[in-house]
Amino acid sequence: MSHSHQHHAPAHHHDDGHSHEHEHDHGGHTHKHGHGHHHAPTDFGRAFAIGIALNAVYVIGEATYGVFANSLALLADAGHNAGDVVSLGLAWLAAWLSGKAPSTRYTYGLRSSSILAALANAVLLAVITGAIAWEAVLRLMNPQPAAGATMMAVAAVGIVINGATAMMFASGRQRDLNVRSAFQHMASDALVALGVVATGAAILFTHWLWLDPVISLAISAVIVLGTWSLLREALALALAGVPAGVDRGGVASYLAGLPGVTDVHDLHIWGMSTTETALTAHLVRPGAGMDDALLAQVCVELKTRFAIHHTTLQVESGAAPCELADHAAA
């Protein structure tokens, strides 16, 4: 295999806001590193802190009133909020760990912890929702009286707390799956609380005891449907799949169309974190010399057109067969 050139252009997210360029020459291999430092809005740390504090206090109060009012809907809402305190803590920890500098052991740093947190949060939400649905089925078979007025009052507070917390994460949910998982939890709980208010009102007027578990089942179904995409995306990232929104075919076509390139192989695209995407590929350019300007342009294009932040390209002359030519999908 002939290695005539390697190019690395990683973009890492840190808090210093500076850009650095380093160039090294090692035995005929030119390694050019371009580090562009970006970071998520700093107010998310504050949003996590406020969300955790509000929900921790609310969980205690809601669970107490849930037992007092004998309301499964209230206890269900408290269960979701308890899960959210844990999930917000996980997401906050992952966001902090993602900013840690790379080390000799963890050469990418700990940025992939945000992927693990998003996956854990999706699973946690699904498990809690399943437990609530099971309890609702048991309650359907054995209806019990519930205090409608208490349900409405406590759940109304929950709508405000959960809704306000969700809005703090709304701006980052499109570009960061970890933040999206936090948003999804809080928005789900606001929906549960809204359902509890509606259930309390209906019970007050109709005295239909079966409404409490039926509404809980309906809300659980809505949350599961909403969580499915989050779980699927988080699992795909954890398995080093191509991140949602990245057009692998478009990337392959773009690389294949570069001047002098006759073949593209060993192309891999994966999520380094919930906000950063990496790419490695071998480009065959027969008779072409080293072209730092072209490779630098390619890295910029991949970042602006495909949101790929960390690119490593290996250029080969094609004089000898590459043992990795059939290693990855073409």
mmCIF file of C-alpha atoms in Angstrom:
data_model
loop_
_atom_site.group_PDB
_atom_site.id
_atom_site.type_symbol
_atom_site.label_atom_id
_atom_site.label_comp_id
_atom_site.label_asym_id
_atom_site.label_seq_id
_atom_site.Cartn_x
_atom_site.Cartn_y
_atom_site.Cartn_z
ATOM 1 C CA MET A 1 0.000 0.000 0.000
ATOM 2 C CA SER A 2 1.385 3.399 -0.917
ATOM 3 C CA HIS A 3 0.741 6.255 1.496
ATOM 4 C CA SER A 4 1.702 9.525 -0.096
ATOM 5 C CA HIS A 5 -0.229 11.915 2.098
ATOM 6 C CA GLN A 6 -2.357 12.092 5.191
ATOM 7 C CA HIS A 7 -4.471 15.053 6.187
ATOM 8 C CA HIS A 8 -6.154 15.583 9.525
ATOM 9 C CA ALA A 9 -8.492 18.479 10.143
ATOM 10 C CA PRO A 10 -10.237 17.963 13.456
ATOM 11 C CA ALA A 11 -12.648 20.491 14.866
ATOM 12 C CA HIS A 12 -13.131 20.165 18.587
ATOM 13 C CA HIS A 13 -15.588 21.933 20.833
ATOM 14 C CA HIS A 14 -13.944 23.717 23.743
ATOM 15 C CA ASP A 15 -14.572 26.883 25.622
ATOM 16 C CA ASP A 16 -11.569 28.977 24.674
ATOM 17 C CA GLY A 17 -13.026 30.328 21.452
ATOM 18 C CA HIS A 18 -9.624 30.358 19.703
ATOM 19 C CA SER A 19 -8.428 28.792 16.472
ATOM 20 C CA HIS A 20 -5.029 27.181 16.096
ATOM 21 C CA GLU A 21 -3.048 25.848 13.124
ATOM 22 C CA HIS A 22 -0.192 23.356 13.459
ATOM 23 C CA GLU A 23 1.816 21.711 10.689
ATOM 24 C CA HIS A 24 4.325 18.906 11.060
ATOM 25 C CA ASP A 25 6.425 16.927 8.581
ATOM 26 C CA HIS A 26 7.234 13.309 9.421
ATOM 27 C CA GLY A 27 9.234 11.247 6.942
ATOM 28 C CA GLY A 28 7.392 12.276 3.806
ATOM 29 C CA HIS A 29 3.954 12.428 5.452
ATOM 30 C CA THR A 30 2.649 15.928 5.902
ATOM 31 C CA HIS A 31 0.208 16.223 8.783
ATOM 32 C CA LYS A 32 -1.720 19.446 8.836
ATOM 33 C CA HIS A 33 -3.998 20.033 11.793
ATOM 34 C CA GLY A 34 -6.636 22.723 11.873
ATOM 35 C CA HIS A 35 -8.431 23.109 15.179
ATOM 36 C CA GLY A 36 -11.570 25.211 15.165
ATOM 37 C CA HIS A 37 -12.984 25.558 18.666
ATOM 38 C CA HIS A 38 -16.712 25.876 19.094
ATOM 39 C CA HIS A 39 -19.004 25.163 21.976
ATOM 40 C CA ALA A 40 -22.682 24.901 22.748
ATOM 41 C CA PRO A 41 -24.353 27.921 24.343
ATOM 42 C CA THR A 42 -23.013 28.288 27.868
ATOM 43 C CA ASP A 43 -26.497 28.884 29.313
ATOM 44 C CA PHE A 44 -27.277 25.143 29.030
ATOM 45 C CA GLY A 45 -25.246 24.556 32.219
ATOM 46 C CA ARG A 46 -27.485 27.024 33.980
ATOM 47 C CA ALA A 47 -30.550 25.424 32.384
ATOM 48 C CA PHE A 48 -29.492 22.003 33.703
ATOM 49 C CA ALA A 49 -28.964 23.380 37.221
ATOM 50 C CA ILE A 50 -32.308 25.189 37.305
ATOM 51 C CA GLY A 51 -34.153 22.215 35.782
ATOM 52 C CA ILE A 52 -32.704 19.746 38.291
ATOM 53 C CA ALA A 53 -33.455 21.990 41.295
ATOM 54 C CA LEU A 54 -37.043 22.737 40.243
ATOM 55 C CA ASN A 55 -37.861 19.132 39.429
ATOM 56 C CA ALA A 56 -36.291 17.721 42.600
ATOM 57 C CA VAL A 57 -38.482 19.964 44.753
ATOM 58 C CA TYR A 58 -41.537 19.266 42.631
ATOM 59 C CA VAL A 59 -41.067 15.476 42.760
ATOM 60 C CA ILE A 60 -41.182 15.486 46.556
ATOM 61 C CA GLY A 61 -44.322 17.605 46.658
ATOM 62 C CA GLU A 62 -46.094 15.784 43.857
ATOM 63 C CA ALA A 63 -45.376 12.305 45.231
ATOM 64 C CA THR A 64 -46.707 13.393 48.624
ATOM 65 C CA TYR A 65 -49.905 14.778 47.153
ATOM 66 C CA GLY A 66 -50.214 11.786 44.830
ATOM 67 C CA VAL A 67 -50.354 9.423 47.794
ATOM 68 C CA PHE A 68 -52.710 11.774 49.640
ATOM 69 C CA ALA A 69 -55.065 12.071 46.656
ATOM 70 C CA ASN A 70 -54.731 8.367 45.755
ATOM 71 C CA SER A 71 -54.042 9.450 42.175
ATOM 72 C CA LEU A 72 -52.101 7.188 39.819
ATOM 73 C CA ALA A 73 -51.904 10.042 37.335
ATOM 74 C CA LEU A 74 -50.142 12.226 39.918
ATOM 75 C CA LEU A 75 -47.811 9.401 40.941
ATOM 76 C CA ALA A 76 -47.130 8.731 37.256
ATOM 77 C CA ASP A 77 -46.185 12.353 36.768
ATOM 78 C CA ALA A 78 -43.968 12.227 39.858
ATOM 79 C CA GLY A 79 -42.289 9.122 38.467
ATOM 80 C CA HIS A 80 -41.520 10.913 35.225
ATOM 81 C CA ASN A 81 -40.145 13.894 37.091
ATOM 82 C CA ALA A 82 -37.953 11.651 39.263
ATOM 83 C CA GLY A 83 -36.619 10.087 36.085
ATOM 84 C CA ASP A 84 -36.010 13.530 34.674
ATOM 85 C CA VAL A 85 -33.950 14.607 37.661
ATOM 86 C CA VAL A 86 -31.703 11.634 36.920
ATOM 87 C CA SER A 87 -31.734 12.213 33.148
ATOM 88 C CA LEU A 88 -30.965 15.921 33.485
ATOM 89 C CA GLY A 89 -28.082 15.021 35.780
ATOM 90 C CA LEU A 90 -26.768 12.510 33.236
ATOM 91 C CA ALA A 91 -27.081 14.976 30.374
ATOM 92 C CA TRP A 92 -25.344 17.713 32.382
ATOM 93 C CA LEU A 93 -22.518 15.372 33.376
ATOM 94 C CA ALA A 94 -22.097 14.255 29.768
ATOM 95 C CA ALA A 95 -22.032 17.857 28.530
ATOM 96 C CA TRP A 96 -19.273 18.612 31.051
ATOM 97 C CA LEU A 97 -17.289 15.480 30.204
ATOM 98 C CA SER A 98 -17.548 16.254 26.480
ATOM 99 C CA GLY A 99 -15.527 19.401 27.044
ATOM 100 C CA LYS A 100 -12.620 17.533 28.592
ATOM 101 C CA ALA A 101 -9.354 17.675 26.644
ATOM 102 C CA PRO A 102 -8.078 14.495 24.908
ATOM 103 C CA SER A 103 -5.545 12.378 26.796
ATOM 104 C CA THR A 104 -3.075 9.662 25.860
ATOM 105 C CA ARG A 105 -5.671 7.046 26.851
ATOM 106 C CA TYR A 106 -8.817 8.793 25.573
ATOM 107 C CA THR A 107 -7.488 10.341 22.376
ATOM 108 C CA TYR A 108 -10.892 11.790 21.445
ATOM 109 C CA GLY A 109 -11.453 13.038 24.965
ATOM 110 C CA LEU A 110 -14.716 11.991 26.627
ATOM 111 C CA ARG A 111 -17.056 13.586 24.102
ATOM 112 C CA SER A 112 -18.806 10.277 23.322
ATOM 113 C CA SER A 113 -20.219 10.331 26.871
ATOM 114 C CA SER A 114 -22.957 12.579 25.459
ATOM 115 C CA ILE A 115 -24.013 9.682 23.201
ATOM 116 C CA LEU A 116 -24.167 7.296 26.166
ATOM 117 C CA ALA A 117 -26.209 9.830 28.152
ATOM 118 C CA ALA A 118 -28.698 10.310 25.317
ATOM 119 C CA LEU A 119 -29.087 6.529 24.971
ATOM 120 C CA ALA A 120 -29.477 6.055 28.732
ATOM 121 C CA ASN A 121 -32.082 8.811 28.889
ATOM 122 C CA ALA A 122 -34.095 7.318 26.037
ATOM 123 C CA VAL A 123 -34.069 3.894 27.715
ATOM 124 C CA LEU A 124 -34.896 5.415 31.115
ATOM 125 C CA LEU A 125 -37.888 7.277 29.727
ATOM 126 C CA ALA A 126 -39.141 4.123 28.005
ATOM 127 C CA VAL A 127 -38.777 2.021 31.193
ATOM 128 C CA ILE A 128 -40.539 4.563 33.410
ATOM 129 C CA THR A 129 -43.347 4.926 30.883
ATOM 130 C CA GLY A 130 -43.723 1.134 30.685
ATOM 131 C CA ALA A 131 -43.970 0.865 34.475
ATOM 132 C CA ILE A 132 -46.673 3.537 34.545
ATOM 133 C CA ALA A 133 -48.613 1.782 31.782
ATOM 134 C CA TRP A 134 -48.473 -1.508 33.700
ATOM 135 C CA GLU A 135 -49.756 0.139 36.879
ATOM 136 C CA ALA A 136 -52.525 1.780 34.850
ATOM 137 C CA VAL A 137 -53.651 -1.630 33.563
ATOM 138 C CA LEU A 138 -53.792 -2.944 37.152
ATOM 139 C CA ARG A 139 -55.740 0.142 38.199
ATOM 140 C CA LEU A 140 -58.201 -0.383 35.346
ATOM 141 C CA MET A 141 -59.001 -3.834 36.693
ATOM 142 C CA ASN A 142 -59.440 -2.423 40.182
ATOM 143 C CA PRO A 143 -60.630 1.222 39.964
ATOM 144 C CA GLN A 144 -59.910 3.393 43.007
ATOM 145 C CA PRO A 145 -61.218 6.851 43.936
ATOM 146 C CA ALA A 146 -58.961 9.835 43.262
ATOM 147 C CA ALA A 147 -59.154 13.449 44.463
ATOM 148 C CA GLY A 148 -59.753 15.374 41.248
ATOM 149 C CA ALA A 149 -59.231 18.871 42.654
ATOM 150 C CA THR A 150 -55.870 17.975 44.237
ATOM 151 C CA MET A 151 -54.774 16.289 41.012
ATOM 152 C CA MET A 152 -55.552 19.431 39.030
ATOM 153 C CA ALA A 153 -53.807 21.843 41.373
ATOM 154 C CA VAL A 154 -50.568 19.882 41.705
ATOM 155 C CA ALA A 155 -50.395 18.969 38.014
ATOM 156 C CA ALA A 156 -50.980 22.601 36.995
ATOM 157 C CA VAL A 157 -47.783 23.534 38.832
ATOM 158 C CA GLY A 158 -46.071 20.707 36.942
ATOM 159 C CA ILE A 159 -47.125 22.138 33.576
ATOM 160 C CA VAL A 160 -45.411 25.426 34.429
ATOM 161 C CA ILE A 161 -42.224 23.819 35.812
ATOM 162 C CA ASN A 162 -41.807 21.210 33.100
ATOM 163 C CA GLY A 163 -42.794 23.570 30.308
ATOM 164 C CA ALA A 164 -40.405 26.295 31.473
ATOM 165 C CA THR A 165 -37.547 23.789 31.831
ATOM 166 C CA ALA A 166 -38.215 22.354 28.371
ATOM 167 C CA MET A 167 -38.106 25.812 26.819
ATOM 168 C CA MET A 168 -34.627 26.374 28.274
ATOM 169 C CA PHE A 169 -33.386 23.483 26.118
ATOM 170 C CA ALA A 170 -35.536 24.202 23.040
ATOM 171 C CA SER A 171 -32.888 26.176 21.153
ATOM 172 C CA GLY A 172 -30.338 23.334 21.247
ATOM 173 C CA ARG A 173 -32.538 20.337 20.505
ATOM 174 C CA GLN A 174 -31.976 20.347 16.732
ATOM 175 C CA ARG A 175 -28.167 20.215 16.802
ATOM 176 C CA ASP A 176 -27.443 18.221 19.973
ATOM 177 C CA LEU A 177 -29.094 14.866 20.708
ATOM 178 C CA ASN A 178 -28.022 15.103 24.361
ATOM 179 C CA VAL A 179 -29.844 18.429 24.782
ATOM 180 C CA ARG A 180 -32.741 17.031 22.759
ATOM 181 C CA SER A 181 -33.058 14.126 25.204
ATOM 182 C CA ALA A 182 -33.347 16.623 28.072
ATOM 183 C CA PHE A 183 -35.917 18.642 26.126
ATOM 184 C CA GLN A 184 -37.882 15.485 25.274
ATOM 185 C CA HIS A 185 -38.071 14.458 28.924
ATOM 186 C CA MET A 186 -39.310 17.835 30.098
ATOM 187 C CA ALA A 187 -41.780 18.262 27.234
ATOM 188 C CA SER A 188 -43.114 14.744 27.918
ATOM 189 C CA ASP A 189 -43.669 15.584 31.561
ATOM 190 C CA ALA A 190 -45.465 18.797 30.650
ATOM 191 C CA LEU A 191 -47.752 16.660 28.482
ATOM 192 C CA VAL A 192 -48.317 14.197 31.334
ATOM 193 C CA ALA A 193 -49.148 17.059 33.707
ATOM 194 C CA LEU A 194 -51.608 18.493 31.177
ATOM 195 C CA GLY A 195 -53.268 15.085 30.961
ATOM 196 C CA VAL A 196 -53.511 14.931 34.746
ATOM 197 C CA VAL A 197 -55.291 18.316 34.848
ATOM 198 C CA ALA A 198 -57.757 17.132 32.206
ATOM 199 C CA THR A 199 -58.283 13.865 34.092
ATOM 200 C CA GLY A 200 -58.900 15.668 37.385
ATOM 201 C CA ALA A 201 -61.495 17.922 35.781
ATOM 202 C CA ALA A 202 -63.242 14.991 34.116
ATOM 203 C CA ILE A 203 -63.352 12.987 37.353
ATOM 204 C CA LEU A 204 -64.824 15.953 39.233
ATOM 205 C CA PHE A 205 -67.703 16.222 36.777
ATOM 206 C CA THR A 206 -68.300 12.584 35.844
ATOM 207 C CA HIS A 207 -67.003 10.574 38.832
ATOM 208 C CA TRP A 208 -65.720 8.008 36.336
ATOM 209 C CA LEU A 209 -62.851 6.368 38.223
ATOM 210 C CA TRP A 210 -61.546 4.544 35.143
ATOM 211 C CA LEU A 211 -60.545 7.873 33.576
ATOM 212 C CA ASP A 212 -57.396 8.079 35.722
ATOM 213 C CA PRO A 213 -55.733 4.882 34.401
ATOM 214 C CA VAL A 214 -57.085 5.335 30.846
ATOM 215 C CA ILE A 215 -55.581 8.808 30.537
ATOM 216 C CA SER A 216 -52.309 7.462 31.980
ATOM 217 C CA LEU A 217 -52.237 4.767 29.273
ATOM 218 C CA ALA A 218 -52.977 7.281 26.535
ATOM 219 C CA ILE A 219 -50.217 9.617 27.691
ATOM 220 C CA SER A 220 -47.788 6.691 27.950
ATOM 221 C CA ALA A 221 -48.521 5.748 24.332
ATOM 222 C CA VAL A 222 -47.883 9.327 23.160
ATOM 223 C CA ILE A 223 -44.569 9.470 25.031
ATOM 224 C CA VAL A 224 -43.393 6.120 23.642
ATOM 225 C CA LEU A 225 -44.144 7.299 20.099
ATOM 226 C CA GLY A 226 -42.245 10.521 20.723
ATOM 227 C CA THR A 227 -39.296 8.732 22.311
ATOM 228 C CA TRP A 228 -38.823 6.169 19.539
ATOM 229 C CA SER A 229 -36.850 8.469 17.234
ATOM 230 C CA LEU A 230 -34.667 9.612 20.134
ATOM 231 C CA LEU A 231 -33.913 6.012 21.098
ATOM 232 C CA ARG A 232 -33.216 5.000 17.495
ATOM 233 C CA GLU A 233 -30.825 7.904 16.867
ATOM 234 C CA ALA A 234 -28.997 7.439 20.171
ATOM 235 C CA LEU A 235 -28.575 3.707 19.533
ATOM 236 C CA ALA A 236 -27.281 4.383 16.007
ATOM 237 C CA LEU A 237 -24.690 6.832 17.352
ATOM 238 C CA ALA A 238 -23.646 4.373 20.077
ATOM 239 C CA LEU A 239 -23.067 1.766 17.340
ATOM 240 C CA ALA A 240 -20.934 4.240 15.318
ATOM 241 C CA GLY A 241 -23.628 4.616 12.676
ATOM 242 C CA VAL A 242 -23.755 7.528 10.251
ATOM 243 C CA PRO A 243 -25.457 10.374 12.184
ATOM 244 C CA ALA A 244 -28.955 11.398 11.137
ATOM 245 C CA GLY A 245 -28.809 14.311 8.738
ATOM 246 C CA VAL A 246 -25.477 13.305 7.186
ATOM 247 C CA ASP A 247 -25.873 12.216 3.556
ATOM 248 C CA ARG A 248 -23.308 9.421 3.210
ATOM 249 C CA GLY A 249 -24.034 9.004 -0.495
ATOM 250 C CA GLY A 250 -23.547 12.715 -1.061
ATOM 251 C CA VAL A 251 -20.245 12.653 0.829
ATOM 252 C CA ALA A 252 -18.995 9.683 -1.222
ATOM 253 C CA SER A 253 -20.005 11.381 -4.482
ATOM 254 C CA TYR A 254 -18.302 14.617 -3.466
ATOM 255 C CA LEU A 255 -15.035 12.853 -2.611
ATOM 256 C CA ALA A 256 -15.147 10.753 -5.796
ATOM 257 C CA GLY A 257 -15.558 13.920 -7.865
ATOM 258 C CA LEU A 258 -12.426 15.604 -6.546
ATOM 259 C CA PRO A 259 -9.728 16.442 -9.121
ATOM 260 C CA GLY A 260 -7.576 13.422 -9.933
ATOM 261 C CA VAL A 261 -9.460 11.010 -7.646
ATOM 262 C CA THR A 262 -10.129 7.656 -9.313
ATOM 263 C CA ASP A 263 -11.381 5.726 -6.279
ATOM 264 C CA VAL A 264 -12.711 6.292 -2.768
ATOM 265 C CA HIS A 265 -12.609 3.426 -0.275
ATOM 266 C CA ASP A 266 -12.559 2.660 3.450
ATOM 267 C CA LEU A 267 -15.009 5.527 3.977
ATOM 268 C CA HIS A 268 -16.280 5.764 7.560
ATOM 269 C CA ILE A 269 -18.572 8.426 9.051
ATOM 270 C CA TRP A 270 -19.572 8.341 12.718
ATOM 271 C CA GLY A 271 -20.569 10.542 15.622
ATOM 272 C CA MET A 272 -17.752 11.479 17.990
ATOM 273 C CA SER A 273 -20.376 13.040 20.245
ATOM 274 C CA THR A 274 -23.978 14.201 19.925
ATOM 275 C CA THR A 275 -22.737 17.373 18.204
ATOM 276 C CA GLU A 276 -19.591 16.362 16.288
ATOM 277 C CA THR A 277 -19.129 14.037 13.321
ATOM 278 C CA ALA A 278 -15.898 12.391 12.146
ATOM 279 C CA LEU A 279 -14.855 10.969 8.783
ATOM 280 C CA THR A 280 -11.968 8.855 7.529
ATOM 281 C CA ALA A 281 -11.436 7.851 3.895
ATOM 282 C CA HIS A 282 -8.806 6.700 1.441
ATOM 283 C CA LEU A 283 -8.555 8.658 -1.827
ATOM 284 C CA VAL A 284 -6.697 7.171 -4.806
ATOM 285 C CA ARG A 285 -5.019 9.901 -6.956
ATOM 286 C CA PRO A 286 -2.608 8.275 -9.453
ATOM 287 C CA GLY A 287 0.412 10.418 -10.262
ATOM 288 C CA ALA A 288 -0.767 13.293 -8.080
ATOM 289 C CA GLY A 289 1.652 14.966 -5.710
ATOM 290 C CA MET A 290 0.905 16.351 -2.287
ATOM 291 C CA ASP A 291 -1.763 19.054 -2.461
ATOM 292 C CA ASP A 292 -2.305 20.676 0.923
ATOM 293 C CA ALA A 293 -4.508 23.404 -0.554
ATOM 294 C CA LEU A 294 -6.969 20.880 -2.031
ATOM 295 C CA LEU A 295 -7.110 18.804 1.135
ATOM 296 C CA ALA A 296 -7.663 21.883 3.287
ATOM 297 C CA GLN A 297 -10.495 22.912 0.950
ATOM 298 C CA VAL A 298 -12.038 19.446 1.162
ATOM 299 C CA CYS A 299 -12.109 19.615 4.968
ATOM 300 C CA VAL A 300 -13.800 23.028 4.853
ATOM 301 C CA GLU A 301 -16.341 21.778 2.308
ATOM 302 C CA LEU A 302 -17.145 18.662 4.342
ATOM 303 C CA LYS A 303 -17.733 20.828 7.387
ATOM 304 C CA THR A 304 -19.907 23.455 5.706
ATOM 305 C CA ARG A 305 -21.868 21.135 3.384
ATOM 306 C CA PHE A 306 -22.155 17.961 5.453
ATOM 307 C CA ALA A 307 -21.490 19.103 9.067
ATOM 308 C CA ILE A 308 -18.470 16.807 9.365
ATOM 309 C CA HIS A 309 -16.098 18.354 11.896
ATOM 310 C CA HIS A 310 -13.138 15.973 12.088
ATOM 311 C CA THR A 311 -11.808 14.741 8.747
ATOM 312 C CA THR A 312 -8.873 12.416 8.123
ATOM 313 C CA LEU A 313 -8.051 11.714 4.477
ATOM 314 C CA GLN A 314 -5.379 9.287 3.299
ATOM 315 C CA VAL A 315 -4.225 9.818 -0.263
ATOM 316 C CA GLU A 316 -2.740 6.886 -2.185
ATOM 317 C CA SER A 317 -1.079 6.742 -5.610
ATOM 318 C CA GLY A 318 -2.696 3.403 -6.428
ATOM 319 C CA ALA A 319 0.659 1.842 -7.320
ATOM 320 C CA ALA A 320 0.022 -0.954 -4.846
ATOM 321 C CA PRO A 321 -3.359 -2.445 -3.796
ATOM 322 C CA CYS A 322 -4.732 -1.157 -0.491
ATOM 323 C CA GLU A 323 -5.565 -3.935 1.954
ATOM 324 C CA LEU A 324 -8.524 -1.885 3.225
ATOM 325 C CA ALA A 325 -10.047 -1.289 -0.216
ATOM 326 C CA ASP A 326 -12.949 -3.635 0.572
ATOM 327 C CA HIS A 327 -13.042 -2.983 4.306
ATOM 328 C CA ALA A 328 -16.028 -0.612 4.330
ATOM 329 C CA ALA A 329 -19.118 -0.055 2.235
ATOM 330 C CA ALA A 330 -18.357 1.768 -1.012
#
